[in-house]
mmCIF file of C-alpha atoms in Angstrom:
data_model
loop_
_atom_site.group_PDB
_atom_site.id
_atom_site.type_symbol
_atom_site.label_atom_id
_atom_site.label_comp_id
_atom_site.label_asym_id
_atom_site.label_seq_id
_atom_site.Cartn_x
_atom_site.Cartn_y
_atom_site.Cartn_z
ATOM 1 C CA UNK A 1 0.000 0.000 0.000
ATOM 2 C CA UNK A 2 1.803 3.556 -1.532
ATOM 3 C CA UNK A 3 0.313 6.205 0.510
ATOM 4 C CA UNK A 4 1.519 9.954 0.361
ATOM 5 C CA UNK A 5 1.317 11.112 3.815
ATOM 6 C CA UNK A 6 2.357 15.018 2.682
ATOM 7 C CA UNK A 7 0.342 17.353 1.525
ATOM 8 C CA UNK A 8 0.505 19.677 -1.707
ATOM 9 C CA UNK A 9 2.447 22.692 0.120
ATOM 10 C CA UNK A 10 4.499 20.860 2.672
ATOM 11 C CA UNK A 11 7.877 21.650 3.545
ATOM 12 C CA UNK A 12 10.622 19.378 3.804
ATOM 13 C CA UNK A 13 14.098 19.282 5.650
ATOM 14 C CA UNK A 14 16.570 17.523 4.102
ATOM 15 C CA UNK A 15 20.043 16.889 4.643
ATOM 16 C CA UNK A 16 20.611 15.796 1.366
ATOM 17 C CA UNK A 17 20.095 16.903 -2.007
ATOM 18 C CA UNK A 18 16.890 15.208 -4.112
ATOM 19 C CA UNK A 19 16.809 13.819 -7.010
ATOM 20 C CA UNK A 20 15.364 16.600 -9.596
ATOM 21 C CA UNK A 21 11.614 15.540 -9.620
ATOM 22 C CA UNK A 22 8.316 17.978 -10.200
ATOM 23 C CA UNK A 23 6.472 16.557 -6.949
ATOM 24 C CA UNK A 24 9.415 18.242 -4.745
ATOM 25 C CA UNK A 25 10.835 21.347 -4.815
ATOM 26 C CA UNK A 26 13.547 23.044 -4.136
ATOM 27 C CA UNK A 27 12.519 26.268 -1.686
ATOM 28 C CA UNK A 28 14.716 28.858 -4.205
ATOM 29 C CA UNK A 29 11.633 31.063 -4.880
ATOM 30 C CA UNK A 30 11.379 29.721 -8.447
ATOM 31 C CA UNK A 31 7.902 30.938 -10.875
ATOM 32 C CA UNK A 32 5.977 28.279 -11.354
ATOM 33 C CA UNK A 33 2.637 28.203 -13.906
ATOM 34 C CA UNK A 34 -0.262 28.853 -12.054
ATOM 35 C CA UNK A 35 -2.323 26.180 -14.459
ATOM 36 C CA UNK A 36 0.367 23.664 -14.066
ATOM 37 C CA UNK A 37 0.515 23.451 -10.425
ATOM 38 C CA UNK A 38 -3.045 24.511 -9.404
ATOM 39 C CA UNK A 39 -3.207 22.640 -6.188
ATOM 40 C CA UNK A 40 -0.337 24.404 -5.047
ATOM 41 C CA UNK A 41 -1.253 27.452 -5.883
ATOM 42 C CA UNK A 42 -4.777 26.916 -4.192
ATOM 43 C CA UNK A 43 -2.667 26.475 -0.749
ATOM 44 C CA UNK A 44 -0.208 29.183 -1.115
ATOM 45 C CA UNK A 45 -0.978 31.846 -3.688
ATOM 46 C CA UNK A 46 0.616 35.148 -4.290
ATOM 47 C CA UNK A 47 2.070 35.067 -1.109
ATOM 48 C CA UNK A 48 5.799 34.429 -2.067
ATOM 49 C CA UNK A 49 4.982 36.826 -5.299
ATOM 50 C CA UNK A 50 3.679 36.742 -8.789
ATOM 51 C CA UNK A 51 3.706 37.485 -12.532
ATOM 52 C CA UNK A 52 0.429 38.306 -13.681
ATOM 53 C CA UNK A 53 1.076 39.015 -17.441
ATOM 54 C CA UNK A 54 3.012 35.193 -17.139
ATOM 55 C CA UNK A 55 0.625 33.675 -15.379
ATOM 56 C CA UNK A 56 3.199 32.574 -12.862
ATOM 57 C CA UNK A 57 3.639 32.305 -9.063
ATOM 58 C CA UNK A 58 6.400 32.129 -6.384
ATOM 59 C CA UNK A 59 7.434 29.649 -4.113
ATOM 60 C CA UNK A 60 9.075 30.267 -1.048
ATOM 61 C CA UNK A 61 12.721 31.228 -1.566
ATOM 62 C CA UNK A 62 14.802 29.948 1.879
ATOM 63 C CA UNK A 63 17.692 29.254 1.104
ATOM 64 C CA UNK A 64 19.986 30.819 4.266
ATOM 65 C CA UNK A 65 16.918 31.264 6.198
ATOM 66 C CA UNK A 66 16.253 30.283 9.167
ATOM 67 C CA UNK A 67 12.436 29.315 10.083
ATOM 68 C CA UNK A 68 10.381 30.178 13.133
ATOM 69 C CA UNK A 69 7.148 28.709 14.400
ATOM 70 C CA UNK A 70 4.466 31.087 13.373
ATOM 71 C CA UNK A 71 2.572 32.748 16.525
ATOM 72 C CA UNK A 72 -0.552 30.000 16.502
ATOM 73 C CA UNK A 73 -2.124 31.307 19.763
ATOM 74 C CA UNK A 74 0.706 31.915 21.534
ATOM 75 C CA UNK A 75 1.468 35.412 23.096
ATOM 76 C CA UNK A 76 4.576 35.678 21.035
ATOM 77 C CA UNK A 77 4.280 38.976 18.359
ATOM 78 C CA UNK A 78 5.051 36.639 15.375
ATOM 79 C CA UNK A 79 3.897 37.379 11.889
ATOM 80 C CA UNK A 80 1.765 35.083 10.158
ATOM 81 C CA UNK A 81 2.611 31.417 8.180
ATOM 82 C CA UNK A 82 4.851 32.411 5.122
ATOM 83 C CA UNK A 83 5.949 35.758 5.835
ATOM 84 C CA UNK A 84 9.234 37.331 6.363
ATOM 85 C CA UNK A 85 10.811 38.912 9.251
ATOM 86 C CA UNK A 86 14.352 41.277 8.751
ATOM 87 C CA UNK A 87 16.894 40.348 11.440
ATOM 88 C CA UNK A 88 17.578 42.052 14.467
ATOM 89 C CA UNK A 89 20.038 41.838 17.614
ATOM 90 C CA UNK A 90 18.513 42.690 20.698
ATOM 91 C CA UNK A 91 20.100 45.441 22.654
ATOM 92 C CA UNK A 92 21.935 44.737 25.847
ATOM 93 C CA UNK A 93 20.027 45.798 28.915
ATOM 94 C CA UNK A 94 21.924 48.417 31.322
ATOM 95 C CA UNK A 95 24.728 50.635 30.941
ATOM 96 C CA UNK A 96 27.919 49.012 32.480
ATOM 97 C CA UNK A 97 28.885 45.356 32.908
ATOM 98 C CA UNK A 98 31.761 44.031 35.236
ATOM 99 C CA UNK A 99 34.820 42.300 33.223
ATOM 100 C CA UNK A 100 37.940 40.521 34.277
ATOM 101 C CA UNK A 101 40.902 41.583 32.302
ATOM 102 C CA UNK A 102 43.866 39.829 32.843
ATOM 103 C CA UNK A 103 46.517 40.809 30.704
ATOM 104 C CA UNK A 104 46.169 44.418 32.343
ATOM 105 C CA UNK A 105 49.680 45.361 33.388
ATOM 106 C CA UNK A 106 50.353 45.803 36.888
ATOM 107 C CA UNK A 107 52.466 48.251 38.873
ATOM 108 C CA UNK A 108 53.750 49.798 42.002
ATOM 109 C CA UNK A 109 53.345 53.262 40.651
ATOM 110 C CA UNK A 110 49.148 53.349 40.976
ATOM 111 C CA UNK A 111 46.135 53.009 38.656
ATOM 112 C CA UNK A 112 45.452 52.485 35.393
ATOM 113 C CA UNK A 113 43.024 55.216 33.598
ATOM 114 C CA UNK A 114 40.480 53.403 31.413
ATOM 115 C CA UNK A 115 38.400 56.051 28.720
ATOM 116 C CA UNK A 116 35.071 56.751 30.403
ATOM 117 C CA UNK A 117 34.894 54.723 33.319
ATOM 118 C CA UNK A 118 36.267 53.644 36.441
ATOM 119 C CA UNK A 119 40.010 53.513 36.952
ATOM 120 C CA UNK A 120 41.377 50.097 36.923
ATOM 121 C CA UNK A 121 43.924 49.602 40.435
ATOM 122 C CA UNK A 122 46.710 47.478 39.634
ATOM 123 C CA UNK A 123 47.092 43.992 41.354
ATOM 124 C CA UNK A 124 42.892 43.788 40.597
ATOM 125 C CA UNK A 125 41.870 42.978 37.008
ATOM 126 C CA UNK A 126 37.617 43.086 37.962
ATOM 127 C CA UNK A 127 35.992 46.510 37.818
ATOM 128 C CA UNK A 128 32.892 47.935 36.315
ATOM 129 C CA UNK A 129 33.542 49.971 33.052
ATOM 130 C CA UNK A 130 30.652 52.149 31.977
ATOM 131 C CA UNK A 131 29.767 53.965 28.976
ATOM 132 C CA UNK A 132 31.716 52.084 26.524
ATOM 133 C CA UNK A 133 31.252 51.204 23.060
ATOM 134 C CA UNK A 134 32.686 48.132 21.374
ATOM 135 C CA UNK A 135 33.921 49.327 18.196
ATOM 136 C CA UNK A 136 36.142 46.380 16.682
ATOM 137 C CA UNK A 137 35.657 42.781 16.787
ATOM 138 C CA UNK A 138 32.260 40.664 16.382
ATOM 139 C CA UNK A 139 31.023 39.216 13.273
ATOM 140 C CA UNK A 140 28.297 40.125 10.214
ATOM 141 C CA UNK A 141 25.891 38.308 11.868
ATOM 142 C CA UNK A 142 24.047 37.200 14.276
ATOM 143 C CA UNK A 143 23.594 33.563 14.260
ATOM 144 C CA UNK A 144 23.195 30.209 16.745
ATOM 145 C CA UNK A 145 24.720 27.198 16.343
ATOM 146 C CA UNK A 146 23.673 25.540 13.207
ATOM 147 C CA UNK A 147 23.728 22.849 10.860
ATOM 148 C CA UNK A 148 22.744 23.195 6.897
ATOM 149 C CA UNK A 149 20.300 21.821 5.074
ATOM 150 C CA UNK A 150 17.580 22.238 1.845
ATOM 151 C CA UNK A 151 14.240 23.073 2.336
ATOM 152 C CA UNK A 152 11.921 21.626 -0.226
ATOM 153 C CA UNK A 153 8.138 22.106 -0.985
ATOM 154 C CA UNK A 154 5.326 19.462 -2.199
ATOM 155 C CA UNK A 155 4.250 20.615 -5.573
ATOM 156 C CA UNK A 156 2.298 17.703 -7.143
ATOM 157 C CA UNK A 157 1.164 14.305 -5.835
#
């Protein structure tokens, strides 16, 4: 008994590539003919965008996105199934934060300045530095842990 357990507009994780079919895929944001793949169409429509004087829609394009669980009664402010959300980093809460710095050379002759903030004594490498902006270091992006994979989408039983 061959059943098909996923329906038209499923999306599937896969850590592998597929063999090029026209029942899955690939989540690249492709047109597709609106005649030609009417169920799908039915489920998603314009949503991912569309050529009207084609006759074509789009599918979902993630590739290097990372999905979230839309808000389905949850007090989370999510946007809905399917649509996009630009990135953000949240900002750190307070003004100063405590640090231990321990290549801060030592001396008999006093303390240390450091630029707006607390002087730093020598012989004790933990103080609170306020006001201070980070301006080197870090990366383009925020990101977690994470491992790759394709995302494809049921087009045709």
């Amino acid at each position: 008994m061959n059943k098909d357990i996923f329906p038209i507009g499923a999306i599937l994780l896969q850590g592998n590539d597929l063999p090029k079919n026209d029942r899955w895929l690939p989540c690249d944001g492709q047109n597709l003919s609106k005649a030609e793949y009417a169920e799908l169409f039915d489920i998603i429509g314009n949503r991912y965008g569309e050529d009207k004087q084609k006759g074509t829609f789009r599918i979902p394009d993630y590739r290097g996105e990372f999905l979230r669980g839309a808000k389905a009664g949850t007090n989370l402010e999510t946007l809905g199934p399917g649509l996009f959300e630009d990135c953000s980093t949240k900002k750190p809460n307070g003004t100063s934060f405590s640090a231990n710095i321990p290549h801060l050379p030592t001396s008999d002759k006093g303390t240390h300045g450091v630029t707006k903030g607390d002087n730093i004594g020598y012989n004790d490498n933990t103080k609170t530095i306020e006001q201070n902006t980070c301006t080197k270091g870090g990366d383009k992006e925020t990101r977690p842990i994470n491992v790759y994979v394709n995302y494809y989408i049921k087009a045709r039983t």
